[in-house]
Amino acid sequence: MLSIGTIVMGAGDVRRAAEFWSRALGYVPRDGEVKDDWVVLVPADGSGAALALDLTTTPAPERPRIHLDLYAGDAADQEAEVARLVSLGAERVDWDSYPEDADFVVLADPEGNLFCVIDTSHG
């Protein structure tokens, strides 16, 4: 049986992206170092999927086909996490497809990769 081991995202500045995602998720470089063109980040506690960052010159798409969903416990946790991620360099995205009672907030990392912070208590 297969399982997801690593999610790979492109980055124009791998070191900057690694700094953001390490601080955002509490991840560390798997091999102890960040290279200019590649790094695999893993959870510091050892459990969960890895996130690899690969050097690219392609800009992040406005509407990616795949993105990360980061889970927050409830609305207050979601609000606090969004504020924390913005303080780390993420930007809020003016998303035109929010449903009326959205349980998610769309953000972009410093490289322009979109991701969502989900209020998992929303229902």
XYZ file of N, CA, C and O in Angstrom:
492
model
N 0.842 -1.183 0.000
C 0.000 0.000 0.000
C 0.885 1.244 0.000
O 1.897 1.290 0.692
N 0.488 2.256 -0.721
C 1.220 3.507 -0.793
C 0.741 4.481 0.259
O -0.404 4.429 0.708
N 1.606 5.408 0.632
C 1.228 6.522 1.502
C 2.027 7.739 1.049
O 3.065 7.614 0.391
N 1.540 8.916 1.379
C 2.256 10.137 1.026
C 3.410 10.302 2.003
O 3.217 10.351 3.210
N 4.612 10.397 1.454
C 5.787 10.562 2.285
C 6.314 11.977 2.262
O 6.670 12.538 3.287
N 6.343 12.578 1.059
C 6.881 13.928 0.916
C 6.026 14.712 -0.059
O 5.668 14.220 -1.123
N 5.739 15.937 0.294
C 5.072 16.886 -0.582
C 6.170 17.828 -1.071
O 6.954 18.334 -0.273
N 6.246 18.045 -2.384
C 7.308 18.870 -2.956
C 6.691 20.160 -3.499
O 5.705 20.120 -4.239
N 7.283 21.285 -3.117
C 6.846 22.592 -3.616
C 8.035 23.299 -4.244
O 9.161 23.163 -3.770
N 7.761 24.071 -5.274
C 8.789 24.873 -5.902
C 9.044 26.143 -5.123
O 8.150 26.681 -4.468
N 10.285 26.629 -5.226
C 10.657 27.872 -4.559
C 11.757 28.556 -5.362
O 12.698 27.898 -5.796
N 11.641 29.843 -5.543
C 12.684 30.608 -6.203
C 13.864 30.862 -5.284
O 14.975 31.074 -5.730
N 13.613 30.846 -3.980
C 14.645 31.021 -2.961
C 14.432 29.928 -1.921
O 13.626 30.077 -1.000
N 15.114 28.821 -2.094
C 14.914 27.648 -1.236
C 15.213 27.976 0.221
O 14.493 27.559 1.125
N 16.256 28.734 0.475
C 16.612 29.056 1.869
C 15.529 29.886 2.549
O 15.184 29.645 3.701
N 14.990 30.868 1.835
C 13.912 31.687 2.403
C 12.670 30.837 2.662
O 12.044 30.928 3.716
N 12.328 29.988 1.704
C 11.165 29.116 1.864
C 11.374 28.141 3.018
O 10.455 27.889 3.801
N 12.577 27.592 3.141
C 12.868 26.656 4.233
C 12.741 27.339 5.584
O 12.211 26.759 6.538
N 13.209 28.570 5.677
C 13.094 29.327 6.932
C 11.621 29.523 7.298
O 11.213 29.303 8.435
N 10.810 29.921 6.318
C 9.377 30.126 6.583
C 8.705 28.836 7.027
O 8.061 28.786 8.073
N 8.837 27.770 6.231
C 8.119 26.531 6.527
C 8.651 25.843 7.780
O 7.885 25.213 8.519
N 9.931 25.988 8.068
C 10.468 25.429 9.313
C 9.818 26.098 10.521
O 9.406 25.428 11.470
N 9.725 27.418 10.461
C 9.118 28.159 11.569
C 7.601 27.966 11.604
O 7.005 27.900 12.672
N 6.975 27.880 10.442
C 5.520 27.719 10.379
C 5.072 26.378 10.942
O 4.064 26.295 11.652
N 5.817 25.315 10.618
C 5.383 23.956 10.966
C 6.192 23.291 12.070
O 5.854 22.189 12.498
N 7.274 23.912 12.510
C 8.135 23.264 13.489
C 8.928 22.122 12.869
O 9.227 21.133 13.521
N 9.256 22.263 11.586
C 10.006 21.250 10.849
C 11.499 21.585 10.881
O 11.882 22.738 11.114
N 12.310 20.586 10.613
C 13.768 20.749 10.563
C 14.285 20.090 9.282
O 13.651 19.179 8.752
N 15.444 20.528 8.785
C 16.023 19.871 7.611
C 16.373 18.412 7.924
O 17.019 18.131 8.937
N 15.920 17.501 7.071
C 16.145 16.072 7.289
C 17.623 15.733 7.390
O 18.023 14.947 8.243
N 18.426 16.311 6.533
C 19.851 16.007 6.517
C 20.674 17.033 7.288
O 21.894 17.046 7.183
N 20.003 17.905 8.027
C 20.703 18.888 8.833
C 21.158 20.129 8.103
O 21.773 21.001 8.705
N 20.889 20.214 6.806
C 21.315 21.392 6.054
C 20.293 21.760 4.979
O 19.541 20.932 4.508
N 20.335 23.036 4.628
C 19.512 23.550 3.541
C 20.458 23.915 2.411
O 21.375 24.717 2.596
N 20.252 23.336 1.259
C 21.064 23.664 0.085
C 20.364 24.778 -0.699
O 19.188 25.051 -0.492
N 21.093 25.398 -1.597
C 20.514 26.479 -2.394
C 19.419 26.000 -3.334
O 18.563 26.783 -3.734
N 19.445 24.704 -3.674
C 18.500 24.204 -4.669
C 17.564 23.109 -4.168
O 16.689 22.657 -4.902
N 17.710 22.668 -2.904
C 16.882 21.549 -2.441
C 16.994 21.386 -0.934
O 18.069 21.547 -0.365
N 15.887 21.064 -0.318
C 15.886 20.671 1.087
C 14.656 19.815 1.328
O 13.616 20.008 0.693
N 14.780 18.864 2.218
C 13.643 18.099 2.692
C 13.475 18.437 4.170
O 14.393 18.228 4.976
N 12.309 18.990 4.508
C 11.989 19.324 5.890
C 11.111 18.228 6.474
O 10.205 17.734 5.798
N 11.375 17.876 7.713
C 10.608 16.830 8.394
C 10.152 17.349 9.751
O 10.774 18.245 10.329
N 9.061 16.786 10.281
C 8.605 17.201 11.596
C 9.691 16.960 12.647
O 10.326 15.909 12.652
N 9.912 17.941 13.506
C 10.935 17.813 14.546
C 10.652 16.632 15.463
O 11.576 15.996 15.960
N 9.361 16.304 15.648
C 9.013 15.174 16.524
C 9.037 13.836 15.797
O 8.777 12.794 16.388
N 9.303 13.873 14.486
C 9.460 12.637 13.735
C 8.214 12.049 13.112
O 8.301 11.093 12.358
N 7.041 12.590 13.375
C 5.830 12.005 12.803
C 5.172 12.974 11.827
O 5.077 14.162 12.101
N 4.746 12.446 10.676
C 4.053 13.260 9.688
C 4.780 13.282 8.364
O 5.907 12.803 8.233
N 4.127 13.847 7.377
C 4.681 13.926 6.031
C 5.816 14.941 5.975
O 5.833 15.917 6.736
N 6.754 14.711 5.081
C 7.856 15.646 4.860
C 7.431 16.693 3.826
O 6.529 16.467 3.017
N 8.108 17.832 3.859
C 7.887 18.885 2.877
C 9.236 19.196 2.233
O 10.175 19.597 2.922
N 9.337 18.970 0.930
C 10.568 19.262 0.202
C 10.382 20.553 -0.579
O 9.295 20.838 -1.082
N 11.444 21.318 -0.669
C 11.448 22.559 -1.434
C 12.499 22.424 -2.516
O 13.664 22.126 -2.235
N 12.064 22.643 -3.749
C 12.894 22.431 -4.929
C 13.043 23.754 -5.668
O 12.047 24.443 -5.913
N 14.267 24.108 -6.027
C 14.514 25.350 -6.738
C 13.791 25.346 -8.085
O 13.842 24.372 -8.835
N 13.109 26.448 -8.368
C 12.410 26.600 -9.640
C 12.483 28.052 -10.084
O 12.627 28.954 -9.253
N 12.382 28.272 -11.376
C 12.289 29.628 -11.903
C 10.861 29.922 -12.364
O 10.578 31.021 -12.828
N 9.986 28.948 -12.204
C 8.593 29.100 -12.604
C 7.829 29.826 -11.497
O 7.896 29.424 -10.337
N 7.088 30.878 -11.823
C 6.319 31.563 -10.783
C 5.174 30.687 -10.276
O 4.675 29.818 -10.991
N 4.789 30.913 -9.039
C 3.664 30.174 -8.458
C 2.388 30.525 -9.223
O 2.147 31.692 -9.531
N 1.566 29.520 -9.554
C 0.329 29.798 -10.291
C -0.692 30.527 -9.423
O -0.730 30.344 -8.211
N -1.504 31.335 -10.062
C -2.540 32.087 -9.344
C -3.569 31.153 -8.716
O -4.079 31.414 -7.640
N -3.884 30.079 -9.398
C -4.840 29.081 -8.909
C -4.205 27.702 -9.055
O -4.414 27.014 -10.051
N -3.431 27.297 -8.049
C -2.747 26.009 -8.157
C -3.728 24.848 -8.128
O -4.803 24.943 -7.540
N -3.333 23.771 -8.739
C -4.168 22.568 -8.725
C -4.022 21.808 -7.423
O -4.897 21.033 -7.059
N -2.913 21.995 -6.735
C -2.667 21.336 -5.449
C -2.182 22.400 -4.469
O -1.411 23.290 -4.845
N -2.624 22.300 -3.232
C -2.150 23.205 -2.189
C -2.188 22.479 -0.848
O -2.774 21.407 -0.732
N -1.568 23.078 0.159
C -1.584 22.512 1.507
C -2.772 23.056 2.288
O -3.103 24.238 2.191
N -3.396 22.193 3.088
C -4.379 22.602 4.087
C -3.746 22.363 5.446
O -3.344 21.238 5.765
N -3.624 23.422 6.238
C -3.089 23.323 7.591
C -4.255 23.412 8.560
O -5.086 24.323 8.450
N -4.327 22.478 9.486
C -5.477 22.384 10.381
C -5.257 23.132 11.688
O -4.228 22.964 12.339
N -6.254 23.934 12.057
C -6.306 24.607 13.355
C -7.473 24.004 14.135
O -8.446 23.529 13.543
N -7.379 24.023 15.449
C -8.379 23.360 16.284
C -9.753 23.992 16.264
O -10.762 23.303 16.288
N -9.796 25.324 16.244
C -11.073 26.032 16.253
C -10.857 27.428 15.680
O -9.753 27.754 15.236
N -11.902 28.251 15.714
C -11.814 29.578 15.092
C -10.756 30.453 15.766
O -10.016 31.174 15.086
N -10.654 30.392 17.081
C -9.653 31.196 17.785
C -8.245 30.731 17.435
O -7.342 31.554 17.216
N -8.055 29.423 17.369
C -6.755 28.861 16.988
C -6.424 29.248 15.549
O -5.281 29.626 15.243
N -7.418 29.181 14.676
C -7.215 29.567 13.280
C -6.770 31.032 13.193
O -5.797 31.352 12.503
N -7.464 31.900 13.894
C -7.134 33.330 13.873
C -5.710 33.562 14.390
O -4.943 34.325 13.796
N -5.347 32.882 15.473
C -4.004 33.031 16.038
C -2.944 32.498 15.082
O -1.882 33.109 14.908
N -3.216 31.364 14.443
C -2.249 30.783 13.507
C -2.091 31.644 12.263
O -0.977 31.821 11.761
N -3.176 32.192 11.762
C -3.081 33.080 10.602
C -2.219 34.291 10.960
O -1.320 34.674 10.207
N -2.450 34.879 12.125
C -1.651 36.023 12.557
C -0.177 35.635 12.700
O 0.722 36.379 12.284
N 0.089 34.467 13.265
C 1.472 33.997 13.434
C 2.140 33.794 12.081
O 3.274 34.220 11.859
N 1.430 33.149 11.150
C 1.989 32.888 9.825
C 2.249 34.187 9.061
O 3.267 34.323 8.385
N 1.358 35.150 9.185
C 1.565 36.456 8.559
C 2.796 37.124 9.170
O 3.611 37.716 8.458
N 2.990 36.987 10.481
C 4.174 37.581 11.116
C 5.467 36.913 10.641
O 6.536 37.516 10.709
N 5.364 35.669 10.151
C 6.531 34.951 9.625
C 6.811 35.266 8.158
O 7.832 34.844 7.624
N 5.879 35.971 7.502
C 6.096 36.337 6.101
C 5.010 35.905 5.140
O 5.086 36.217 3.949
N 4.005 35.179 5.611
C 2.881 34.821 4.739
C 2.050 36.071 4.452
O 2.114 37.058 5.195
N 1.288 36.010 3.384
C 0.386 37.109 3.048
C -1.020 36.574 2.867
O -1.214 35.490 2.326
N -1.995 37.364 3.315
C -3.390 37.008 3.062
C -3.663 37.157 1.571
O -3.153 38.066 0.927
N -4.474 36.256 1.041
C -4.821 36.274 -0.376
C -6.264 36.731 -0.506
O -7.150 36.232 0.205
N -6.509 37.682 -1.384
C -7.867 38.147 -1.660
C -8.537 37.101 -2.543
O -8.532 37.202 -3.766
N -9.077 36.073 -1.909
C -9.638 34.918 -2.607
C -11.068 35.218 -3.002
O -11.902 35.524 -2.159
N -11.398 35.091 -4.263
C -12.742 35.442 -4.731
C -13.731 34.280 -4.673
O -14.875 34.426 -5.070
N -13.302 33.134 -4.138
C -14.181 31.962 -4.121
C -14.515 31.490 -2.706
O -14.818 30.318 -2.503
N -14.451 32.383 -1.730
C -14.852 31.994 -0.385
C -16.358 31.723 -0.362
O -17.135 32.539 -0.854
N -16.782 30.589 0.232
C -18.214 30.397 0.431
C -18.700 31.348 1.531
O -17.885 31.957 2.239
N -20.004 31.453 1.679
C -20.577 32.399 2.639
C -20.065 32.176 4.063
O -19.754 33.125 4.774
N -19.954 30.955 4.496
C -19.532 30.645 5.866
C -18.233 29.824 5.812
O -18.180 28.685 6.267
N -17.197 30.414 5.270
C -15.942 29.692 5.028
C -15.284 29.225 6.320
O -15.271 29.948 7.311
N -14.727 28.013 6.270
C -13.963 27.483 7.401
C -12.465 27.578 7.131
O -11.661 27.028 7.858
N -12.075 28.281 6.076
C -10.666 28.361 5.696
C -10.270 29.797 5.369
O -11.103 30.621 4.999
N -8.976 30.053 5.535
C -8.372 31.328 5.156
C -7.242 30.995 4.188
O -6.424 30.112 4.468
N -7.200 31.681 3.054
C -6.165 31.441 2.050
C -4.999 32.395 2.289
O -5.192 33.609 2.423
N -3.805 31.813 2.342
C -2.571 32.576 2.510
C -1.592 32.176 1.411
O -1.755 31.130 0.777
N -0.574 32.996 1.219
C 0.533 32.671 0.324
C 1.813 32.726 1.137
O 2.004 33.639 1.954
N 2.692 31.752 0.919
C 3.988 31.778 1.592
C 4.865 32.838 0.922
O 4.447 33.460 -0.067
N 6.062 33.106 1.436
C 6.906 34.142 0.834
C 7.277 33.885 -0.631
O 7.682 34.805 -1.323
N 7.098 32.652 -1.104
C 7.381 32.311 -2.497
C 6.143 32.417 -3.385
O 6.200 32.166 -4.577
N 4.995 32.729 -2.786
C 3.754 32.839 -3.542
C 2.940 31.566 -3.612
O 1.878 31.530 -4.235
N 3.419 30.479 -2.969
C 2.657 29.226 -2.941
C 1.453 29.395 -2.019
O 1.596 29.810 -0.869
N 0.270 29.067 -2.528
C -0.947 29.212 -1.739
C -1.141 28.027 -0.803
O -0.770 26.897 -1.117
N -1.726 28.320 0.366
C -2.114 27.287 1.317
C -3.284 27.821 2.135
O -3.566 29.020 2.130
N -3.988 26.910 2.795
C -5.149 27.292 3.589
C -4.943 26.920 5.048
O -4.314 25.923 5.361
N -5.527 27.736 5.934
C -5.594 27.407 7.345
C -7.061 27.118 7.633
O -7.922 27.975 7.427
N -7.330 25.896 8.082
C -8.697 25.398 8.231
C -9.111 25.394 9.696
O -8.374 24.903 10.560
N -10.303 25.885 9.993
C -10.922 25.747 11.319
C -11.607 24.385 11.334
O -12.684 24.224 10.759
N -10.995 23.400 11.976
C -11.518 22.039 11.936
C -12.742 21.848 12.824
O -13.414 20.826 12.716
N -13.072 22.815 13.674
C -14.267 22.686 14.505
C -15.518 23.199 13.792
O -16.627 23.067 14.296
N -15.333 23.740 12.619
C -16.405 24.419 11.881
C -17.534 23.479 11.485
O -18.650 23.906 11.308
N -17.262 22.227 11.362
C -18.324 21.299 10.989
C -17.983 20.604 9.755
O -18.405 19.767 9.166
